[in-house]
Coordinates of C-alpha atoms in Angstrom, one line a residue:
X187 CA 54.3 37.2 66.6
X188 CA 56.8 35.3 64.5
X189 CA 59.7 33.6 66.3
X190 CA 62.9 33.9 64.2
X191 CA 64.6 30.6 65.0
X192 CA 67.8 28.6 64.4
X193 CA 68.7 25.0 65.2
X194 CA 72.2 24.0 66.4
X195 CA 72.5 20.2 66.4
X196 CA 75.3 18.0 65.2
X197 CA 73.2 15.0 64.2
X198 CA 71.5 15.4 60.8
X199 CA 68.6 13.0 61.8
X200 CA 67.9 15.0 64.9
X201 CA 67.9 18.3 63.0
X202 CA 65.5 16.8 60.5
X203 CA 63.1 15.6 63.2
X204 CA 63.1 18.9 65.0
X205 CA 62.7 20.8 61.7
X206 CA 59.7 18.7 60.7
X207 CA 58.1 19.0 64.1
X208 CA 58.5 22.7 64.1
X209 CA 57.0 23.1 60.7
X210 CA 54.0 20.8 61.4
X211 CA 53.1 21.7 65.0
X212 CA 54.6 25.1 65.9
X213 CA 52.8 28.0 64.2
X214 CA 54.5 31.3 64.0
X215 CA 58.1 29.9 63.9
X216 CA 60.3 30.9 61.1
X217 CA 63.4 28.7 60.7
X218 CA 66.3 30.9 59.6
X219 CA 69.0 28.2 59.4
X220 CA 70.7 25.1 60.9
X221 CA 74.2 24.5 62.2
X222 CA 76.0 21.3 63.0
X223 CA 78.7 22.7 65.3
X224 CA 79.6 25.6 67.6
X225 CA 81.3 27.7 65.0
X226 CA 78.5 27.4 62.5
X227 CA 76.0 28.1 65.3
X228 CA 77.8 31.3 66.4
X229 CA 78.0 32.5 62.8
X230 CA 74.2 32.0 62.4
X231 CA 73.5 33.8 65.6
X232 CA 75.6 36.8 64.7
X233 CA 74.1 36.9 61.2
X234 CA 70.4 36.6 62.1
X235 CA 70.1 37.8 65.7
X236 CA 67.3 35.2 66.3
X237 CA 64.6 35.2 68.9
X238 CA 65.0 31.5 69.7
X239 CA 67.8 29.0 69.5
X240 CA 67.2 25.2 69.8
X241 CA 70.6 24.0 71.1
X242 CA 71.9 20.5 71.5
X243 CA 74.1 20.2 74.5
X244 CA 76.8 17.8 73.3
X245 CA 78.6 18.5 70.1
X246 CA 82.0 17.9 68.6
X247 CA 84.8 20.1 69.9
X248 CA 82.7 21.6 72.7
X249 CA 79.2 21.9 74.0
X250 CA 76.2 24.2 74.2
X251 CA 77.6 26.1 77.1
X252 CA 80.8 26.9 75.2
X253 CA 78.7 28.5 72.5
X254 CA 76.7 30.5 74.9
X255 CA 79.9 31.8 76.6
X256 CA 80.7 33.3 73.2
X257 CA 77.5 35.4 73.2
X258 CA 77.6 37.1 76.7
X259 CA 75.0 39.8 75.8
X260 CA 72.5 37.5 74.1
X261 CA 68.9 38.6 73.8
X262 CA 67.6 35.3 72.3
X263 CA 65.9 32.6 74.3
X264 CA 67.4 29.1 74.5
X265 CA 65.7 25.8 74.4
X266 CA 68.1 23.0 75.2
X267 CA 67.6 19.7 73.4
X268 CA 69.5 16.6 74.7
X269 CA 69.4 13.0 75.5
X270 CA 71.2 13.5 78.8
X271 CA 69.3 14.8 81.8
X272 CA 72.4 15.5 83.9
X273 CA 72.7 18.9 82.1
X274 CA 69.4 20.3 83.5
X275 CA 71.0 22.3 86.3
X276 CA 73.6 23.8 83.9
X277 CA 70.8 24.7 81.6
X278 CA 69.0 26.4 84.4
X279 CA 72.1 28.3 85.4
X280 CA 72.5 29.4 81.8
X281 CA 69.0 30.9 81.7
X282 CA 67.4 28.3 79.4
X283 CA 63.8 29.0 78.7
X284 CA 63.1 25.2 78.4
X285 CA 64.8 21.8 78.4
X286 CA 63.7 19.2 76.0
X287 CA 64.7 15.5 76.3
X288 CA 65.2 13.3 73.3
X289 CA 63.2 11.7 71.8
X290 CA 61.3 15.0 71.6
X291 CA 57.7 14.9 73.0
X292 CA 55.6 17.0 70.6
X293 CA 53.4 18.4 73.4
X294 CA 56.4 19.5 75.4
X295 CA 57.9 21.1 72.2
X296 CA 54.7 23.1 71.6
X297 CA 54.7 24.2 75.3
X298 CA 58.3 25.4 75.0
X299 CA 57.6 27.4 71.9
X300 CA 54.5 28.9 73.4
X301 CA 56.4 29.9 76.5
X302 CA 59.1 31.7 74.4
X303 CA 56.3 33.4 72.4
X304 CA 54.8 34.7 75.6
X305 CA 58.1 36.1 76.8
X306 CA 58.8 37.8 73.4
X307 CA 55.3 39.2 73.0
X308 CA 55.5 40.8 76.4
X309 CA 59.0 42.2 75.8
X310 CA 57.8 43.6 72.4
X311 CA 54.7 45.1 73.9
X312 CA 56.8 46.9 76.6
X313 CA 59.5 48.2 74.2
X314 CA 59.6 52.0 74.1
X315 CA 56.9 52.3 76.7
X316 CA 56.9 54.2 79.9
X317 CA 56.4 51.3 82.3
X318 CA 54.1 51.4 85.2
X319 CA 53.8 48.6 87.7
X320 CA 50.2 47.5 88.2
X321 CA 48.4 45.9 91.1
X322 CA 51.0 47.2 93.6
X323 CA 50.0 46.7 97.2
X324 CA 52.9 47.4 99.5
X325 CA 51.1 48.7 102.5
X326 CA 51.1 46.3 105.4
X327 CA 53.3 44.7 108.0
X328 CA 55.1 41.4 108.3
X329 CA 56.6 39.7 111.4
X330 CA 60.1 38.3 111.3
X331 CA 61.0 35.6 113.8
X332 CA 64.0 36.4 116.0
X333 CA 65.8 34.5 118.7
X334 CA 64.3 36.6 121.4
X335 CA 60.8 37.1 119.8
X336 CA 59.9 38.8 116.6
X337 CA 60.4 42.0 114.6
X338 CA 57.6 43.9 112.9
X339 CA 58.5 45.3 109.5
X340 CA 56.7 47.5 107.0
X341 CA 56.3 45.5 103.8
X342 CA 57.0 48.5 101.7
X343 CA 60.4 48.9 103.3
X344 CA 61.6 45.6 101.7
X345 CA 63.6 46.0 98.5
X346 CA 64.2 42.3 97.9
X347 CA 64.8 39.0 99.6
X348 CA 67.6 36.6 98.9
X349 CA 67.8 32.9 99.6
X350 CA 70.7 31.5 101.7
X351 CA 70.0 27.8 102.1
X352 CA 67.3 27.6 104.8
X353 CA 67.7 31.2 105.7
X354 CA 66.5 34.4 103.9
X355 CA 68.3 37.7 103.8
X356 CA 65.8 40.7 103.9
X357 CA 67.3 43.7 102.2
X358 CA 66.1 47.2 103.3
X359 CA 67.4 50.5 102.2
X360 CA 70.3 50.7 104.7
X361 CA 70.6 47.2 106.2
X362 CA 70.1 43.5 105.8
X363 CA 68.2 41.2 108.2
X364 CA 68.9 37.4 108.3
X365 CA 65.8 35.3 109.1
X366 CA 65.6 31.5 109.7
X367 CA 62.9 31.0 107.1
X368 CA 63.2 29.8 103.5
X369 CA 62.6 32.1 100.5
X370 CA 59.6 30.0 99.7
X371 CA 58.1 31.0 103.0
X372 CA 58.4 34.7 102.2
X373 CA 57.2 34.2 98.6
X374 CA 53.9 32.9 100.1
X375 CA 53.8 35.4 102.9
X376 CA 54.3 38.4 100.5
X377 CA 52.3 37.2 97.5
X378 CA 49.4 39.7 98.0
X379 CA 51.9 42.6 98.2
X380 CA 53.2 42.3 94.6
X381 CA 56.5 40.6 95.3
X382 CA 57.7 38.6 92.3
X383 CA 59.9 35.5 92.4
X384 CA 62.4 36.4 89.6
X385 CA 65.0 33.8 90.3
X386 CA 65.6 30.7 92.5
X387 CA 67.5 33.1 94.8
X388 CA 65.5 36.3 94.6
X389 CA 62.1 37.7 95.6
X390 CA 61.7 41.3 94.6
X391 CA 59.4 44.1 95.5
X392 CA 57.9 45.0 92.1
X393 CA 57.2 48.5 93.2
X394 CA 61.0 49.1 93.6
X395 CA 61.8 48.0 90.0
X396 CA 62.9 50.9 87.9
X397 CA 64.5 49.1 84.9
X398 CA 64.4 45.8 83.1
X399 CA 67.4 44.8 81.0
X400 CA 67.5 42.1 78.4
X401 CA 70.4 39.7 78.4
X402 CA 71.0 36.0 79.2
X403 CA 67.9 35.8 81.2
X404 CA 67.5 39.5 81.8
X405 CA 67.9 41.5 85.0
X406 CA 66.1 44.2 86.9
X407 CA 67.5 47.3 88.5
X408 CA 65.9 48.5 91.7
X409 CA 65.5 52.1 92.9
X410 CA 68.5 51.7 95.2
X411 CA 70.7 50.8 92.2
X412 CA 70.9 47.0 93.0
X413 CA 70.8 44.8 89.9
X414 CA 69.4 41.3 90.2
X415 CA 69.3 38.4 87.6
X416 CA 66.0 37.2 86.2
X417 CA 65.7 33.5 85.4
X418 CA 64.3 32.7 81.9
X419 CA 61.6 30.6 83.6
X420 CA 60.5 33.6 85.7
X421 CA 60.7 36.3 83.1
X422 CA 57.1 36.1 81.8
X423 CA 55.7 36.3 85.4
X424 CA 57.7 39.4 86.1
X425 CA 56.7 41.2 82.9
X426 CA 53.1 40.5 83.6
X427 CA 53.3 43.0 86.5
X428 CA 53.9 45.9 84.0
X429 CA 51.7 47.6 81.5

């Protein structure tokens, strides 16, 4: 598919380098326009509704996050481009698909574009389709350590798990169980039962997903009505569960 793309970068030389790299090394990318500040970037986004925005973090009169705040219901993917690595966590929290450091490494740029293509291709393939989760295996039991022993739980009764530092909250239909294990522990323990890590804080039973919503990073709605955020970096893995 063709990725409709814009660049928002205040330095003319950086825009030129990125433009040339995209043209030479990134097939299937159509550059719709370039902006040198937040207002120009917002105008281009509203005009073109792009699939991908390459976004510099530091710009005059604001930064990348100020721009993203002006587009709360965005459906495009964001690749941050910056010379400062201290913004990595903010980029993650703003559902960036990728984070490129200047000077731009061509191989990393290609990887970022390919990842966004993968997301968009899967979203496009699922548009308008009646979704059915595949490879669902939710029959089995898991033991949860307790202070006085352990509790045996049916895997299929779990809606999702939520990280709480070194603890994990296990959400069932009518109650929550706190367990002194990390979310990574449950991700590994439940991997064969089609539980998907959709966020740094969430592990979800794919069989309980009834809706996927596009947005900053997207979100899923479970059969109990609970809506959970999906990280951009986890989106492709989640969508691969559906056909």
